[in-house]
Tab-separated table of C-alpha atoms and ligand atoms in Angstrom:
chain	number	residue	atom	x	y	z
A	47	MET	CA	-58.711	-45.350	-26.814
A	48	TYR	CA	-61.606	-44.864	-29.016
A	49	ALA	CA	-63.012	-42.185	-26.757
A	50	GLN	CA	-59.774	-40.055	-27.840
A	51	MET	CA	-60.532	-41.277	-31.657
A	52	VAL	CA	-64.278	-40.322	-31.730
A	53	LYS	CA	-65.023	-37.886	-29.081
A	54	THR	CA	-64.964	-34.124	-29.982
A	55	ASP	CA	-66.099	-30.768	-28.152
A	56	ALA	CA	-69.500	-31.310	-29.527
A	57	ALA	CA	-70.171	-33.650	-26.838
A	58	ARG	CA	-70.397	-30.729	-24.281
A	59	VAL	CA	-73.935	-29.404	-23.747
A	60	LYS	CA	-74.770	-26.007	-22.826
A	61	SER	CA	-76.448	-24.996	-19.730
A	62	LEU	CA	-79.774	-22.929	-19.646
A	63	ASP	CA	-77.666	-19.845	-18.486
A	64	GLU	CA	-75.497	-20.168	-21.481
A	65	MET	CA	-78.730	-20.243	-23.948
A	66	GLU	CA	-80.423	-17.374	-25.638
A	67	PRO	CA	-84.096	-16.839	-24.469
A	68	GLN	CA	-85.368	-18.677	-27.629
A	69	GLU	CA	-83.219	-21.595	-26.932
A	70	ARG	CA	-83.884	-21.641	-23.346
A	71	ALA	CA	-87.738	-21.803	-23.929
A	72	PHE	CA	-87.105	-24.554	-26.036
A	73	GLN	CA	-85.210	-26.362	-23.664
A	74	GLU	CA	-87.455	-25.924	-20.799
A	75	ARG	CA	-90.163	-27.441	-23.153
A	76	ILE	CA	-88.031	-30.333	-23.643
A	77	ASP	CA	-87.420	-30.599	-19.849
A	78	ALA	CA	-91.073	-30.211	-19.141
A	79	GLY	CA	-91.618	-33.569	-21.306
A	80	GLN	CA	-93.392	-31.544	-24.388
A	81	LYS	CA	-93.406	-32.803	-27.882
A	82	ILE	CA	-91.855	-30.510	-30.679
A	83	GLU	CA	-93.872	-30.577	-33.800
A	84	PRO	CA	-92.480	-29.821	-37.464
A	85	LYS	CA	-93.483	-26.237	-37.882
A	86	GLU	CA	-92.352	-25.194	-34.650
A	87	TRP	CA	-89.009	-23.366	-33.884
A	88	MET	CA	-86.003	-25.431	-32.984
A	89	PRO	CA	-82.375	-24.871	-32.876
A	90	GLU	CA	-80.698	-25.769	-35.966
A	91	ALA	CA	-78.315	-28.448	-34.299
A	92	TYR	CA	-81.654	-30.058	-32.951
A	93	ARG	CA	-83.019	-30.463	-36.473
A	94	LYS	CA	-79.620	-31.441	-37.946
A	95	THR	CA	-79.213	-34.171	-35.160
A	96	LEU	CA	-82.815	-35.364	-35.813
A	97	ILE	CA	-82.146	-35.723	-39.654
A	98	ARG	CA	-78.996	-37.532	-39.110
A	99	GLN	CA	-80.468	-40.141	-36.848
A	100	ILE	CA	-83.939	-40.445	-38.361
A	101	SER	CA	-82.431	-40.736	-41.903
A	102	GLN	CA	-79.942	-43.032	-40.700
A	103	HIS	CA	-82.547	-45.335	-39.089
A	104	ALA	CA	-84.517	-45.108	-42.310
A	105	HIS	CA	-81.492	-46.207	-44.426
A	106	SER	CA	-81.058	-49.316	-41.744
A	107	GLU	CA	-84.368	-50.484	-42.281
A	108	ILE	CA	-84.174	-50.137	-45.985
A	109	VAL	CA	-80.780	-51.676	-46.084
A	110	GLY	CA	-81.756	-54.145	-43.461
A	111	GLN	CA	-84.073	-55.951	-45.991
A	112	LEU	CA	-81.103	-57.388	-47.829
A	113	PRO	CA	-79.789	-59.793	-45.705
A	114	GLU	CA	-82.884	-61.585	-44.885
A	115	GLY	CA	-84.269	-60.917	-48.413
A	116	ASN	CA	-81.395	-63.230	-49.302
A	117	TRP	CA	-83.249	-66.126	-47.848
A	118	ILE	CA	-86.742	-65.579	-49.111
A	119	THR	CA	-86.413	-68.079	-51.842
A	120	ARG	CA	-84.702	-70.582	-49.594
A	121	ALA	CA	-86.843	-70.412	-46.743
A	122	PRO	CA	-87.406	-74.187	-45.690
A	123	THR	CA	-91.401	-74.162	-45.706
A	124	LEU	CA	-94.228	-72.295	-47.592
A	125	GLU	CA	-95.177	-70.948	-44.059
A	126	ARG	CA	-91.674	-69.666	-43.328
A	127	LYS	CA	-91.515	-68.028	-46.709
A	128	ALA	CA	-94.915	-66.351	-46.144
A	129	ILE	CA	-93.697	-65.154	-42.577
A	130	LEU	CA	-90.204	-63.873	-43.933
A	131	LEU	CA	-91.677	-62.153	-46.900
A	132	ALA	CA	-94.188	-60.138	-44.472
A	133	LYS	CA	-91.321	-59.489	-42.360
A	134	VAL	CA	-89.075	-58.263	-44.924
A	135	GLN	CA	-91.939	-56.116	-46.347
A	136	ASP	CA	-92.482	-54.606	-42.999
A	137	GLU	CA	-88.950	-53.521	-42.934
A	138	ALA	CA	-89.725	-51.285	-46.113
A	139	GLY	CA	-92.589	-49.894	-44.322
A	140	HIS	CA	-90.607	-48.788	-41.565
A	141	GLY	CA	-88.283	-47.159	-43.678
A	142	LEU	CA	-90.946	-45.289	-45.333
A	143	TYR	CA	-92.462	-43.933	-42.038
A	144	LEU	CA	-88.956	-42.824	-41.136
A	145	TYR	CA	-88.199	-41.006	-44.274
A	146	CYS	CA	-91.674	-39.180	-43.961
A	147	ALA	CA	-90.817	-38.403	-40.367
A	148	ALA	CA	-87.238	-37.035	-41.541
A	149	GLU	CA	-89.217	-35.080	-44.362
A	150	THR	CA	-90.915	-33.049	-41.900
A	151	LEU	CA	-87.500	-31.370	-40.792
A	152	GLY	CA	-87.061	-29.946	-44.262
A	153	ILE	CA	-84.894	-32.512	-46.042
A	154	SER	CA	-86.152	-34.279	-49.227
A	155	ARG	CA	-86.146	-37.896	-49.671
A	156	ASP	CA	-84.021	-37.718	-53.009
A	157	GLU	CA	-81.358	-35.814	-50.914
A	158	MET	CA	-81.546	-38.697	-48.105
A	159	TYR	CA	-81.152	-41.295	-50.856
A	160	GLY	CA	-78.163	-39.281	-52.235
A	161	GLN	CA	-76.700	-39.329	-48.756
A	162	LEU	CA	-76.939	-43.018	-48.559
A	163	HIS	CA	-75.568	-43.786	-52.192
A	164	SER	CA	-72.805	-41.510	-51.856
A	165	GLY	CA	-71.443	-43.212	-48.469
A	166	LYS	CA	-72.110	-39.946	-46.671
A	167	ALA	CA	-75.085	-41.216	-44.336
A	168	LYS	CA	-74.351	-44.354	-42.207
A	169	TYR	CA	-76.815	-47.037	-41.779
A	170	SER	CA	-76.590	-49.751	-38.762
A	171	SER	CA	-73.278	-51.733	-38.724
A	172	ILE	CA	-75.288	-55.083	-38.283
A	173	PHE	CA	-76.417	-55.219	-41.931
A	174	ASN	CA	-72.811	-55.346	-43.298
A	175	TYR	CA	-72.622	-59.154	-41.934
A	176	PRO	CA	-73.626	-61.956	-44.372
A	177	THR	CA	-76.556	-64.528	-43.574
A	178	LEU	CA	-74.871	-67.825	-44.322
A	179	THR	CA	-77.459	-70.589	-43.194
A	180	TRP	CA	-81.179	-70.236	-42.230
A	181	ALA	CA	-80.283	-70.146	-38.740
A	182	ASP	CA	-79.035	-66.549	-39.520
A	183	ILE	CA	-82.519	-65.601	-40.145
A	184	GLY	CA	-83.516	-66.814	-36.941
A	185	ALA	CA	-80.585	-64.960	-35.079
A	186	ILE	CA	-81.409	-61.827	-36.793
A	187	GLY	CA	-85.010	-61.995	-35.515
A	188	TRP	CA	-84.246	-62.791	-32.048
A	189	LEU	CA	-81.190	-60.787	-31.650
A	190	VAL	CA	-81.280	-57.933	-34.263
A	191	ASP	CA	-84.825	-57.167	-33.857
A	192	GLY	CA	-84.508	-57.911	-30.222
A	193	ALA	CA	-81.655	-54.938	-29.904
A	194	ALA	CA	-83.811	-52.779	-32.284
A	195	ILE	CA	-86.769	-53.043	-29.933
A	196	MET	CA	-84.475	-52.376	-26.662
A	197	ASN	CA	-83.656	-49.193	-28.668
A	198	GLN	CA	-86.604	-48.230	-29.997
A	199	VAL	CA	-89.118	-48.426	-27.257
A	200	PRO	CA	-87.604	-45.499	-25.392
A	201	LEU	CA	-87.649	-43.606	-28.871
A	202	GLN	CA	-91.385	-43.541	-28.502
A	203	ARG	CA	-91.206	-41.053	-25.825
A	204	CYS	CA	-88.583	-38.877	-27.753
A	205	SER	CA	-89.164	-35.170	-27.981
A	206	TYR	CA	-89.866	-34.993	-31.848
A	207	GLY	CA	-93.399	-35.936	-32.430
A	208	PRO	CA	-93.428	-37.422	-35.735
A	209	TYR	CA	-90.408	-39.581	-34.668
A	210	ALA	CA	-91.941	-40.669	-31.628
A	211	ARG	CA	-95.189	-41.721	-33.485
A	212	ALA	CA	-93.632	-43.635	-36.123
A	213	MET	CA	-91.898	-45.590	-33.292
A	214	VAL	CA	-95.238	-46.639	-32.046
A	215	ARG	CA	-96.030	-48.697	-34.742
A	216	ILE	CA	-92.679	-49.907	-35.704
A	217	CYS	CA	-92.100	-51.324	-32.034
A	218	LYS	CA	-95.283	-53.245	-32.465
A	219	GLU	CA	-94.206	-55.191	-35.710
A	220	GLU	CA	-90.706	-55.520	-34.209
A	221	SER	CA	-91.944	-57.634	-31.471
A	222	PHE	CA	-93.756	-59.870	-34.128
A	223	HIS	CA	-89.984	-60.125	-35.834
A	224	GLN	CA	-88.501	-60.851	-32.708
A	225	ARG	CA	-90.823	-63.549	-31.708
A	226	GLN	CA	-90.593	-65.169	-35.327
A	227	GLY	CA	-86.798	-65.237	-34.987
A	228	PHE	CA	-86.918	-67.117	-31.713
A	229	ASP	CA	-89.528	-69.506	-33.013
A	230	ILE	CA	-87.147	-70.382	-35.697
A	231	LEU	CA	-84.274	-71.123	-33.414
A	232	THR	CA	-86.437	-72.834	-30.996
A	233	VAL	CA	-87.376	-75.170	-33.754
A	234	LEU	CA	-83.661	-75.765	-34.926
A	235	CYS	CA	-82.567	-76.126	-31.161
A	236	LYS	CA	-85.091	-79.031	-30.686
A	237	GLY	CA	-84.168	-80.677	-34.030
A	238	THR	CA	-81.282	-82.847	-35.214
A	239	PRO	CA	-77.729	-82.018	-33.718
A	240	GLU	CA	-76.770	-80.644	-37.025
A	241	GLN	CA	-79.706	-78.121	-36.861
A	242	LYS	CA	-78.767	-77.179	-33.251
A	243	ALA	CA	-75.088	-76.604	-34.226
A	244	MET	CA	-76.416	-74.480	-36.771
A	245	ALA	CA	-78.001	-72.276	-34.471
A	246	GLN	CA	-75.036	-72.005	-32.085
A	247	ASP	CA	-73.166	-71.187	-35.073
A	248	ALA	CA	-75.490	-68.240	-35.914
A	249	LEU	CA	-75.402	-67.204	-32.114
A	250	ASN	CA	-71.681	-67.294	-32.464
A	251	ARG	CA	-71.476	-65.054	-35.436
A	252	TRP	CA	-74.357	-62.502	-34.382
A	253	TRP	CA	-73.629	-62.082	-30.741
A	254	TRP	CA	-71.080	-59.501	-31.009
A	255	PRO	CA	-72.398	-57.391	-33.914
A	256	SER	CA	-75.790	-57.185	-32.172
A	257	LEU	CA	-74.056	-55.840	-28.955
A	258	MET	CA	-72.729	-53.122	-31.390
A	259	MET	CA	-75.969	-52.166	-32.729
A	260	PHE	CA	-76.211	-49.875	-29.530
A	261	GLY	CA	-73.204	-47.969	-30.818
A	262	PRO	CA	-69.665	-47.045	-29.451
A	263	SER	CA	-68.965	-47.329	-25.561
A	264	ASP	CA	-70.514	-44.278	-23.631
A	265	ASP	CA	-67.050	-42.620	-23.272
A	266	ALA	CA	-66.718	-42.784	-27.162
A	267	SER	CA	-70.448	-41.604	-28.058
A	268	VAL	CA	-70.022	-38.185	-29.583
A	269	HIS	CA	-73.737	-37.553	-29.692
A	270	SER	CA	-75.104	-38.976	-26.838
A	271	ALA	CA	-74.995	-36.112	-24.121
A	272	GLN	CA	-76.506	-33.640	-26.203
A	273	SER	CA	-79.233	-36.189	-27.521
A	274	MET	CA	-79.960	-37.027	-24.116
A	275	ALA	CA	-80.234	-33.354	-23.072
A	276	TRP	CA	-82.970	-33.061	-26.011
A	277	ASN	CA	-84.638	-36.275	-25.035
A	278	ILE	CA	-83.922	-37.718	-28.396
A	279	LYS	CA	-82.142	-40.505	-26.450
A	280	GLN	CA	-83.232	-41.462	-23.207
A	281	ASP	CA	-80.741	-44.092	-22.311
A	282	SER	CA	-76.911	-44.260	-22.918
A	283	ASN	CA	-75.579	-46.775	-25.284
A	284	ASP	CA	-74.039	-48.641	-22.572
A	285	GLU	CA	-77.331	-48.802	-20.594
A	286	LEU	CA	-79.157	-50.195	-23.426
A	287	ARG	CA	-76.500	-52.655	-24.247
A	288	GLN	CA	-76.726	-53.911	-20.623
A	289	LYS	CA	-80.350	-54.370	-20.705
A	290	PHE	CA	-79.987	-56.312	-24.007
A	291	VAL	CA	-77.626	-58.547	-22.382
A	292	ASP	CA	-79.792	-59.151	-19.318
A	293	GLN	CA	-82.717	-60.039	-21.369
A	294	THR	CA	-81.251	-62.121	-23.747
A	295	VAL	CA	-79.032	-64.187	-21.761
A	296	PRO	CA	-81.955	-66.274	-19.972
A	297	GLN	CA	-83.403	-66.736	-23.769
A	298	ALA	CA	-80.215	-68.347	-25.092
A	299	ARG	CA	-80.177	-70.664	-21.893
A	300	PHE	CA	-83.846	-71.476	-22.733
A	301	LEU	CA	-82.771	-72.464	-26.215
A	302	GLY	CA	-79.715	-74.578	-24.678
A	303	LEU	CA	-77.257	-72.457	-26.433
A	304	THR	CA	-74.191	-70.827	-24.981
A	305	VAL	CA	-73.325	-67.029	-25.491
A	306	PRO	CA	-69.881	-66.832	-26.995
A	307	ASP	CA	-68.421	-64.603	-24.297
A	308	PRO	CA	-66.055	-66.006	-21.711
A	309	ASP	CA	-66.490	-63.153	-19.296
A	310	LEU	CA	-70.172	-63.465	-19.183
A	311	LYS	CA	-71.118	-63.939	-15.526
A	312	TRP	CA	-74.117	-62.837	-13.148
A	313	ASN	CA	-73.057	-60.002	-10.880
A	314	GLU	CA	-75.281	-60.308	-7.848
A	315	GLU	CA	-74.368	-56.797	-6.599
A	316	LYS	CA	-75.297	-54.892	-9.684
A	317	GLY	CA	-78.287	-57.298	-10.403
A	318	GLY	CA	-77.093	-57.742	-13.886
A	319	HIS	CA	-74.429	-59.608	-16.019
A	320	ASP	CA	-70.833	-58.915	-16.542
A	321	PHE	CA	-69.889	-59.181	-19.830
A	322	GLY	CA	-66.863	-58.680	-22.423
A	323	GLU	CA	-65.980	-55.915	-24.376
A	324	PRO	CA	-66.952	-55.804	-28.169
A	325	ASP	CA	-64.183	-55.532	-30.750
A	326	TRP	CA	-64.345	-51.752	-31.243
A	327	THR	CA	-61.771	-52.011	-33.930
A	328	GLU	CA	-63.967	-54.205	-36.084
A	329	PHE	CA	-67.035	-51.818	-34.971
A	330	PHE	CA	-65.098	-48.566	-36.492
A	331	GLU	CA	-63.887	-50.609	-39.625
A	332	VAL	CA	-67.616	-51.372	-40.385
A	333	ILE	CA	-68.881	-47.996	-40.014
A	334	ALA	CA	-66.008	-46.706	-42.115
A	335	GLY	CA	-67.186	-48.853	-44.919
A	336	ASN	CA	-64.794	-51.847	-44.389
A	337	GLY	CA	-66.958	-54.447	-43.038
A	338	PRO	CA	-67.556	-58.069	-44.740
A	339	CYS	CA	-70.794	-56.771	-47.050
A	340	ASN	CA	-70.620	-53.120	-46.926
A	341	ARG	CA	-69.748	-52.739	-50.663
A	342	GLU	CA	-72.363	-55.422	-51.728
A	343	ARG	CA	-74.987	-53.558	-49.694
A	344	LEU	CA	-74.465	-50.172	-51.298
A	345	GLU	CA	-74.279	-51.761	-54.647
A	346	ALA	CA	-77.346	-53.273	-54.160
A	347	ARG	CA	-79.072	-50.200	-53.057
A	348	ARG	CA	-77.528	-48.021	-55.794
A	349	LYS	CA	-78.538	-50.619	-58.263
A	350	ALA	CA	-82.023	-50.564	-57.365
A	351	TRP	CA	-82.112	-46.878	-57.463
A	352	ASP	CA	-80.788	-46.786	-61.051
A	353	ASP	CA	-83.202	-49.651	-62.155
A	354	GLY	CA	-86.086	-47.627	-60.904
A	355	ALA	CA	-85.231	-44.398	-62.944
A	356	TRP	CA	-87.659	-45.308	-65.610
A	357	PHE	CA	-90.529	-45.544	-63.168
A	358	ARG	CA	-89.680	-42.378	-61.408
A	359	ASP	CA	-89.676	-40.689	-64.738
A	360	ALA	CA	-92.964	-42.052	-65.831
A	361	LEU	CA	-94.510	-41.078	-62.642
A	362	THR	CA	-93.380	-37.362	-63.080
A	363	VAL	CA	-94.600	-37.416	-66.760
A	364	HIS	CA	-97.881	-38.757	-65.739
A	365	ALA	CA	-98.218	-36.121	-63.128
A	366	GLU	CA	-97.368	-33.444	-65.525
A	367	LYS	CA	-100.044	-34.596	-67.800
A	368	HIS	CA	-102.565	-34.707	-65.096
A	369	ALA	CA	-101.700	-31.194	-64.131
A	370	VAL	CA	-102.145	-29.814	-67.561
A	371	ARG	CA	-105.301	-31.683	-67.982
A	372	LYS	CA	-106.640	-29.775	-64.849
A	373	THR	CA	-105.592	-26.281	-66.054
A	374	PRO	CA	-108.594	-24.235	-66.988
A	375	ALA	CA	-106.962	-23.547	-70.626
A	376	ALA	CA	-107.004	-27.274	-71.216
A	377	ALA	CA	-110.342	-28.072	-69.918
A	378	ALA	CA	-111.792	-25.132	-72.316
B	422	BYC	N1	-73.844	-48.510	-36.678
B	422	BYC	O1	-72.335	-40.668	-30.844
B	422	BYC	P1	-73.093	-42.012	-31.286
B	422	BYC	C1	-83.665	-52.571	-37.640
B	422	BYC	C2	-72.354	-44.048	-35.449
B	422	BYC	S1	-83.007	-51.188	-38.193
B	422	BYC	C3	-73.681	-47.504	-37.687
B	422	BYC	O2	-73.297	-42.850	-30.045
B	422	BYC	P2	-75.764	-41.710	-31.646
B	422	BYC	C4	-83.980	-53.680	-38.470
B	422	BYC	C5	-73.190	-42.745	-35.189
B	422	BYC	O3	-74.307	-42.562	-36.197
B	422	BYC	C6	-82.841	-50.316	-36.729
B	422	BYC	N2	-73.270	-46.374	-37.209
B	422	BYC	O4	-74.291	-41.619	-31.995
B	422	BYC	C7	-84.099	-53.535	-39.761
B	422	BYC	C8	-72.214	-41.695	-35.130
B	422	BYC	O5	-71.913	-41.421	-36.492
B	422	BYC	P3	-72.180	-40.048	-37.417
B	422	BYC	C9	-81.685	-49.438	-36.751
B	422	BYC	C10	-73.404	-46.266	-35.731
B	422	BYC	O6	-76.684	-41.563	-32.933
B	422	BYC	C11	-84.239	-54.462	-40.990
B	422	BYC	C12	-71.220	-42.380	-34.597
B	422	BYC	O7	-71.082	-43.667	-34.774
B	422	BYC	N3	-81.967	-48.616	-35.623
B	422	BYC	O8	-84.084	-52.721	-36.497
B	422	BYC	O9	-75.846	-40.726	-30.262
B	422	BYC	C13	-84.222	-55.835	-40.428
B	422	BYC	C14	-71.012	-42.130	-32.792
B	422	BYC	O10	-72.085	-42.850	-32.267
B	422	BYC	C15	-73.732	-47.248	-34.996
B	422	BYC	C16	-81.803	-47.352	-35.321
B	422	BYC	O11	-81.124	-46.901	-36.110
B	422	BYC	C17	-74.138	-48.474	-35.565
B	422	BYC	N4	-74.541	-49.469	-34.924
B	422	BYC	O12	-76.224	-43.084	-31.035
B	422	BYC	C18	-84.162	-56.296	-39.175
B	422	BYC	C19	-82.061	-46.792	-33.898
B	422	BYC	N5	-73.946	-46.847	-33.754
B	422	BYC	O13	-73.589	-40.040	-37.487
B	422	BYC	C20	-83.926	-55.151	-38.117
B	422	BYC	C21	-81.838	-45.257	-33.996
B	422	BYC	C22	-73.083	-45.556	-33.813
B	422	BYC	O14	-71.823	-38.912	-36.373
B	422	BYC	N6	-80.504	-44.446	-33.843
B	422	BYC	N7	-72.887	-45.353	-35.062
B	422	BYC	O15	-71.452	-40.286	-38.562
B	422	BYC	C23	-80.155	-44.508	-32.700
B	422	BYC	O16	-80.708	-44.785	-31.414
B	422	BYC	C24	-78.576	-43.955	-32.392
B	422	BYC	O17	-78.338	-43.197	-33.704
B	422	BYC	C25	-77.378	-44.927	-31.943
B	422	BYC	C26	-76.229	-44.241	-32.099
B	422	BYC	C27	-77.798	-45.610	-30.737
B	422	BYC	C28	-77.332	-45.940	-33.503
């Protein structure tokens, strides 16, 4: 049903024979596994697709600081507070690398912020859910960063050089994030019955939204076919979701937690798990701006932008004064 809702003709990929010579040469470079660098010729649609994906990825890192930032002052120990603070700072760093990578495609950072603040650009659906307990911080690290790694490891080999290189550093940091989340939950699961119940409750609430991070099912994915032909994506949304389930289910078992999916079972023949379908109505509502925290998240980002206006103005005036001082007339 959702395939019909969202899929368009844009999903059709041109064959080499249908391409003009310049575009064909570009596609052949991609097919040969070469990297595309910023100043090189690229089809306009390739540039636009990358701007869309990289900027949305950057926005996700920035908005993604909010649910966890909410717990920095309430982390249970000084050590946990220091770790969480460092993790949230890492996310800011990831956003900045990604904005830089997108800028190489000819879009300004102000334009990207404008698209986020106006609601035109998306960010990951996952960050529109609230963090109600400390166990949610564990679940974000374990599941959300775990899903992010699953999606981002192949992006290290994507065809666009600056995006691929940004991903190398980001993936290293995400593995630390994933382990710190798992560590929080390990401690809770070995703790009191109340702590274990808190961990189970967090898994119950974060499981399905984590599966939605990989995007709609393959038949509803508008961009996958073309992005895979351009080697921006290497795996389809469903392939990555399957890998994530297969990796995560044994970890849940290790923690003594139950994955909240009655349809989950090992399928010997396919060598992977069968699992239930995420609630796609909920997913499309969340990405349309109607999730539990969409309004709150955007308001927080808009406020941060408005509150920073005086600082941006001061930097501009400082730069102008500096430039005047450097002109020969001023020096004389
Ligand atoms: N949420 O054709 P499809 C992190 C949109 S942050 C929202 O399959 P595509 C972290 C999609 O944009 C890591 N929107 O698209 C940070 C498209 O709409 P538009 C975030 C979604 O691009 C802080 C439409 O649905 N990771 O780790 O081929 C703390 C159709 O989808 C979502 C990235 O951003 C979604 N979940 O595939 C902790 C990874 N899914 O744009 C952790 C980079 C789909 O036409 N991005 N949509 O309006 C990607 O790999 C791909 O863009 C996606 C979607 C797999 C997400």
